[in-house]
Amino acid sequence: MRSFNLSENEMNELCRRHETPFLVVSVAKVEENYRFLRAHLPHAGVYYAMKANPAPAILRRLAALGSKFDVASAGEIEALAREGVAGDRMIYANPVKDARGLRAAAKYGVRRMTFDDASEIGKIAQAVPGASVLVRIAVHNSRALVDLNTKFGARPEDALPLLLAAKRAGLRPVGICFHVGSQSLSVAAYEEALLFVHGLFAEAKAAGLTLTDLDIGGGFPVPDAAGLAVDVAAMLTAIDRQIVRLFPETAVYCEPGRFLPGTAVNLVASVIGTKDRAGHPWYILDEGIYGAFSGMMYDHWHYPLHTFGRGGRVRATFAGPSCDGIDVLYEDFLTPRLTVGDHVLATDIGAYTTVSATQFNGFALAPTYTYEEEFPAAQAETEPRAAAR
Ligand SMILES: *Cc1c(COP(=O)(O)O)cnc(C)c1O
């Protein structure tokens, strides 16, 4: 699949309309990613983990496509409510919920939630009596970029006792969930987790508890700057096959985060200053590690950078605008020589980027524009990525 990629002309046109830095999301690309997921994983419903990118245009398009949403806080529930999404299309998938979040869940009718400890049961039962709950179990996966199984997940042997305790508290224990970790490059992690949970379902049944729901979490990968050495279509197909084989009667759903917006957003920034360090150029951009490039820090990510111009290439360093020495983005990056006012483009920068941007040093947050609104007549331009077919 191709990533959304502004052409140089489009980038320059946008720079005439808007001051940099800014991001551009292609909602058509988000839709394409959603349809790709539905096509290759047809037996799992979709709850978009909106923490990856809650831009209203993305929420709106996914809501229109019939997606449901994974929420973690009052703020996320309220953002969806503003877009007209009803609470029964949300799962409150933060295993530890705060009082505000639980109040919002009660107010907007979010009645499906996850938990991974007994201390959560009384809180849920009090705020949302009779809520449907899934116990989150920890699963093993060494091939994920972001580990989500140290902080999260009950010990598997505690799953059944936790569900039974939830039942005694008046909740509806409906199922089990897991998350193999973000940017998982392993399909085996899903397959092993599915096999393991299949056993837990049988144990539950033997204990008189019929489970109806299975939530396989997110983790589906997108290409990074080095490309993507995994066939995502084959990965999803293998997961789907295992679902059909093991859980033919179960309501199965997934919670993709980065997969939906990751490849659908570009960042446009400008060179605001240059330095010459013994012949080695430094280019200072108007967006940095404290802005939308924050994913380089929090998400351990590296975004493809595109520069434009003629002439021989040099190895340059690119840095952000803040007064912090860690605000360095790219080193030894081959580029034509640039000057103040030149624009640069970063692609595949749609997940875990704007959400962790700060206003450190007083630099404003970069806004997100929608490609299809900016260029109503155009089809989203996508460019082949060598490793992400
Ligand atoms: C973050 C998160 C997701 C999304 O994860 P991705 O790896 O971005 O797909 C899904 N479910 C839960 C509970 C999460 O915390």
XYZ file of C-alpha atoms and ligand atoms in Angstrom:
404
model
C 0.000 0.000 0.000
C 1.172 3.479 -0.773
C 1.552 6.217 1.774
C -0.080 9.591 1.357
C 2.545 11.895 -0.109
C 2.037 15.521 -1.097
C 3.653 16.475 -4.391
C 6.182 19.300 -4.339
C 3.677 21.509 -6.184
C 0.917 20.770 -3.711
C 3.267 21.459 -0.814
C 4.236 24.810 -2.304
C 0.605 25.687 -2.982
C -0.301 24.920 0.629
C 2.596 27.065 1.820
C 1.106 29.985 -0.067
C -2.145 29.490 1.853
C -0.851 28.585 5.301
C 2.076 29.478 7.478
C 4.338 26.540 8.328
C 4.589 24.295 10.228
C 1.400 22.375 9.542
C 0.218 18.836 8.960
C -2.005 17.566 6.194
C -4.194 14.505 6.615
C -5.707 12.632 3.722
C -9.000 11.249 5.021
C -9.255 9.250 1.781
C -6.038 7.493 2.832
C -7.427 6.856 6.320
C -10.462 5.349 4.617
C -8.272 3.217 2.386
C -6.422 1.896 5.448
C -9.737 1.167 7.179
C -11.038 -0.696 4.135
C -7.766 -2.619 3.828
C -8.100 -3.748 7.432
C -11.740 -4.737 6.978
C -10.889 -6.634 3.784
C -8.051 -8.652 5.287
C -9.456 -9.077 8.796
C -13.167 -9.382 8.002
C -14.068 -11.321 11.138
C -13.032 -8.591 13.563
C -14.981 -5.386 14.134
C -12.958 -2.182 14.430
C -12.610 0.102 17.433
C -10.203 2.855 16.368
C -7.774 3.665 19.208
C -8.112 7.412 18.820
C -5.122 8.216 20.995
C -3.018 7.680 17.867
C -4.577 10.711 16.184
C -7.863 12.286 17.256
C -8.059 14.905 14.487
C -11.796 15.583 14.071
C -11.632 14.933 10.318
C -10.303 11.425 11.010
C -12.928 10.690 13.667
C -15.657 11.935 11.351
C -14.578 9.844 8.380
C -14.176 6.686 10.456
C -17.504 7.251 12.191
C -19.169 7.596 8.782
C -17.569 4.316 7.687
C -19.119 2.536 10.669
C -16.007 2.253 12.802
C -16.318 2.106 16.560
C -13.804 3.694 18.931
C -11.418 2.729 21.718
C -11.329 5.468 24.356
C -9.201 5.965 27.442
C -10.424 9.150 29.125
C -13.245 11.638 29.574
C -11.616 13.864 26.985
C -11.716 11.157 24.319
C -15.324 10.238 25.136
C -16.351 13.891 24.933
C -14.480 14.443 21.644
C -16.463 11.604 20.086
C -19.715 12.814 21.613
C -19.069 16.172 19.919
C -18.904 14.307 16.603
C -22.210 12.614 17.344
C -20.781 9.170 18.151
C -22.974 7.338 20.666
C -21.511 5.644 23.748
C -22.498 2.193 22.527
C -19.934 2.630 19.755
C -17.117 3.052 22.270
C -15.081 0.676 24.397
C -13.422 2.181 27.445
C -10.198 0.244 27.040
C -8.028 1.906 29.643
C -7.745 -0.821 32.288
C -7.463 1.765 35.077
C -10.127 4.444 34.879
C -10.272 7.741 36.700
C -13.357 9.330 38.247
C -13.834 11.810 35.403
C -13.631 9.110 32.785
C -16.135 6.944 34.639
C -18.531 9.898 34.978
C -18.240 10.555 31.243
C -18.824 6.866 30.527
C -21.989 6.944 32.625
C -23.152 10.186 31.055
C -22.631 9.139 27.435
C -23.606 5.478 27.793
C -20.230 3.806 27.400
C -21.064 0.403 28.860
C -18.225 -1.770 27.576
C -14.875 -1.624 29.331
C -11.709 -3.509 30.113
C -9.925 -4.075 33.415
C -6.907 -5.999 34.654
C -7.151 -5.870 38.429
C -9.731 -6.527 41.131
C -9.372 -2.949 42.387
C -11.177 -1.757 39.257
C -14.331 -3.825 39.741
C -15.933 -1.798 42.529
C -15.198 1.464 40.701
C -16.897 0.277 37.524
C -19.839 -1.313 39.346
C -20.508 1.901 41.202
C -20.193 4.277 38.223
C -21.730 2.142 35.476
C -23.743 -0.650 37.134
C -24.183 -3.699 34.932
C -21.431 -2.658 32.510
C -19.996 -5.322 30.203
C -16.396 -6.041 31.078
C -13.471 -7.795 29.426
C -10.436 -8.817 31.408
C -7.138 -7.845 29.844
C -4.421 -10.431 30.077
C -0.715 -9.954 29.531
C 0.708 -11.752 26.513
C 4.250 -12.298 25.374
C 5.763 -10.639 22.286
C 9.398 -9.758 21.876
C 8.834 -8.363 18.369
C 6.851 -5.220 19.135
C 8.296 -1.724 19.081
C 6.301 -0.601 22.108
C 5.829 -3.006 25.009
C 2.306 -2.936 26.448
C 2.518 -6.011 28.621
C 4.608 -4.840 31.532
C 2.312 -2.056 32.670
C -0.862 -3.770 31.450
C -2.542 -7.127 31.704
C -3.524 -9.551 34.441
C -1.664 -12.793 34.876
C -3.488 -15.308 32.692
C -4.287 -17.514 35.679
C -6.098 -14.582 37.290
C -8.377 -13.970 34.307
C -11.172 -16.303 35.299
C -11.245 -15.351 39.001
C -11.382 -11.686 37.960
C -14.318 -12.276 35.621
C -16.158 -14.222 38.310
C -15.531 -11.436 40.821
C -16.895 -8.923 38.307
C -20.006 -11.048 37.960
C -20.517 -11.110 41.726
C -20.336 -7.309 41.672
C -23.236 -7.161 39.229
C -21.167 -6.569 36.086
C -21.511 -8.591 32.878
C -18.276 -10.518 32.347
C -18.351 -10.882 28.557
C -14.853 -11.658 27.462
C -11.103 -11.347 27.283
C -8.783 -8.857 25.634
C -5.077 -8.507 24.994
C -2.676 -6.193 23.170
C 0.459 -7.769 21.735
C 2.322 -4.431 21.804
C 2.447 -1.613 19.301
C 4.035 -1.981 15.854
C 4.125 -5.737 16.189
C 6.188 -7.418 13.514
C 5.127 -10.837 14.691
C 1.991 -12.626 13.580
C 2.911 -15.490 15.889
C 2.248 -13.224 18.870
C -1.390 -12.908 17.799
C -1.731 -16.559 16.889
C -0.295 -17.729 20.205
C -2.475 -15.297 22.145
C -5.572 -16.481 20.265
C -4.728 -20.099 20.990
C -4.159 -19.328 24.647
C -7.383 -17.352 25.006
C -9.245 -20.193 23.306
C -8.199 -22.336 26.238
C -9.378 -19.695 28.700
C -12.768 -19.575 26.992
C -13.076 -23.344 27.503
C -12.062 -23.028 31.148
C -14.630 -20.285 31.654
C -17.334 -22.419 30.117
C -16.440 -25.300 32.422
C -16.795 -22.865 35.318
C -20.282 -21.920 34.159
C -19.322 -18.665 32.471
C -20.068 -18.325 28.771
C -17.861 -15.671 27.217
C -19.119 -13.948 24.088
C -16.479 -11.297 23.290
C -12.826 -11.317 22.305
C -10.832 -8.123 21.800
C -7.487 -8.699 20.069
C -6.230 -5.130 20.599
C -4.097 -3.198 18.132
C -0.447 -3.362 17.183
C -0.799 -3.649 13.387
C 2.344 -2.120 11.894
C 2.988 0.719 9.456
C 6.189 1.442 7.524
C 8.889 3.486 9.234
C 11.704 5.305 7.471
C 13.446 2.008 6.819
C 10.363 0.557 5.128
C 8.444 -2.368 6.509
C 9.788 -5.877 6.289
C 6.458 -7.537 6.975
C 3.574 -8.359 4.672
C 0.662 -6.775 6.541
C -1.990 -8.312 4.295
C -0.626 -11.785 4.982
C -0.352 -10.993 8.674
C -3.988 -9.897 8.923
C -5.140 -12.860 6.831
C -3.330 -15.268 9.154
C -4.957 -13.654 12.197
C -8.362 -13.804 10.542
C -7.912 -17.484 9.711
C -7.140 -18.221 13.356
C -10.215 -16.273 14.463
C -12.451 -18.251 12.111
C -10.942 -21.519 13.291
C -10.973 -20.869 17.035
C -13.757 -18.346 17.627
C -16.564 -18.999 15.113
C -19.277 -18.066 17.631
C -17.546 -15.139 19.325
C -17.912 -11.412 18.723
C -14.319 -10.520 17.872
C -12.973 -7.001 17.531
C -9.670 -5.203 17.211
C -8.398 -1.798 18.311
C -6.086 -0.461 15.612
C -4.354 2.783 16.471
C -1.334 3.660 14.330
C -2.429 1.555 11.373
C -5.291 3.840 10.364
C -3.708 7.331 10.419
C 0.006 6.438 10.369
C 0.506 6.632 6.595
C -2.161 9.284 5.982
C -0.432 12.425 7.260
C 2.395 14.675 6.010
C 4.154 17.454 7.884
C 5.317 20.578 6.089
C 8.009 22.651 7.800
C 10.395 25.401 6.752
C 14.064 26.082 7.207
C 14.243 29.063 9.568
C 18.001 29.177 9.971
C 21.228 27.576 8.815
C 24.591 27.010 10.434
C 27.864 25.945 8.977
C 29.861 23.632 11.201
C 33.218 23.202 9.492
C 31.574 22.657 6.124
C 28.810 20.496 7.535
C 25.461 22.302 7.185
C 22.852 22.440 9.898
C 19.274 23.313 8.984
C 17.008 24.577 11.731
C 13.320 23.835 11.081
C 10.237 25.518 12.520
C 9.041 22.169 13.922
C 10.994 19.920 16.241
C 11.146 17.203 18.848
C 8.810 19.133 21.142
C 6.268 19.469 18.318
C 4.914 16.900 15.872
C 8.333 15.211 15.761
C 7.755 14.250 19.408
C 7.021 10.720 18.205
C 10.757 10.362 17.649
C 11.034 10.503 21.416
C 7.827 8.963 22.763
C 7.127 6.542 19.952
C 10.745 5.606 19.167
C 10.041 6.537 15.568
C 11.872 7.874 12.528
C 9.875 9.671 9.800
C 10.909 9.772 6.133
C 12.121 13.286 5.332
C 11.950 14.785 1.850
C 13.899 17.854 0.778
C 13.800 19.617 -2.548
C 16.279 21.511 -4.683
C 18.948 21.169 -7.305
C 22.657 20.700 -7.153
C 24.935 18.266 -5.410
C 23.921 16.549 -2.222
C 25.520 17.147 1.129
C 25.270 15.466 4.483
C 23.339 17.762 6.775
C 21.897 17.875 10.260
C 18.267 18.937 10.780
C 17.176 20.349 14.113
C 14.047 21.843 15.664
C 13.492 25.441 16.758
C 13.651 25.081 20.547
C 16.512 26.072 22.833
C 17.215 22.488 23.875
C 20.245 20.547 22.706
C 18.238 17.329 22.319
C 16.091 18.982 19.661
C 18.026 17.356 16.810
C 15.993 15.406 14.259
C 18.139 14.001 11.454
C 21.896 13.616 11.254
C 24.012 12.903 8.187
C 20.931 13.311 6.019
C 21.733 13.557 2.292
C 20.088 16.655 0.847
C 20.547 19.367 -1.742
C 21.775 22.543 -0.064
C 18.902 24.476 1.490
C 18.392 28.091 2.444
C 16.133 29.943 4.835
C 12.529 29.726 3.661
C 12.876 26.356 1.892
C 10.211 23.804 2.737
C 10.684 20.212 3.800
C 8.196 17.373 3.990
C 7.950 14.494 6.456
C 5.697 11.556 5.556
C 4.102 8.685 7.473
C 3.800 11.064 10.403
C 0.152 10.443 11.337
C 0.322 8.335 14.491
C 1.546 9.326 17.953
C 2.898 12.644 16.697
C 0.567 15.641 17.133
C -0.898 14.034 20.246
C 2.329 14.270 22.182
C 3.394 17.660 20.804
C 3.964 20.365 23.396
C 4.196 24.149 23.328
C 7.648 24.116 24.899
C 9.438 27.444 24.466
C 6.143 28.996 23.389
C 6.034 27.461 19.911
C 2.429 26.958 18.866
C 1.071 23.507 18.056
C 1.083 22.825 14.324
C -2.468 22.663 12.944
C -3.760 19.782 10.815
C -5.433 20.590 7.480
C -7.418 18.124 5.406
C -6.049 17.334 1.971
C -9.448 16.691 0.418
C -10.697 20.078 1.606
C -7.581 21.858 0.369
C -7.664 20.175 -3.037
C -11.301 19.236 -3.622
C -10.703 18.204 -7.228
C -7.609 16.109 -6.684
C -7.201 12.467 -5.869
C -4.792 11.866 -2.984
C -1.352 11.414 -4.524
C 0.400 8.394 -3.266
C 3.880 7.296 -4.013
C 5.113 3.738 -4.037
C 7.194 2.790 -1.035
C 9.752 0.223 -1.940
C 9.261 -1.942 1.120
C 5.566 -1.398 1.774
C 3.793 -2.932 -1.177
C -2.744 2.208 22.257
C -3.763 1.137 22.282
C -4.241 0.591 21.100
C -3.687 0.963 19.750
O -2.436 0.404 19.574
P -1.674 0.479 18.156
O -0.444 -0.282 18.414
O -1.445 1.888 17.840
O -2.539 -0.216 17.160
C -5.241 -0.348 21.180
N -5.751 -0.737 22.364
C -5.326 -0.230 23.531
C -5.940 -0.684 24.797
C -4.312 0.704 23.534
O -3.865 1.184 24.702
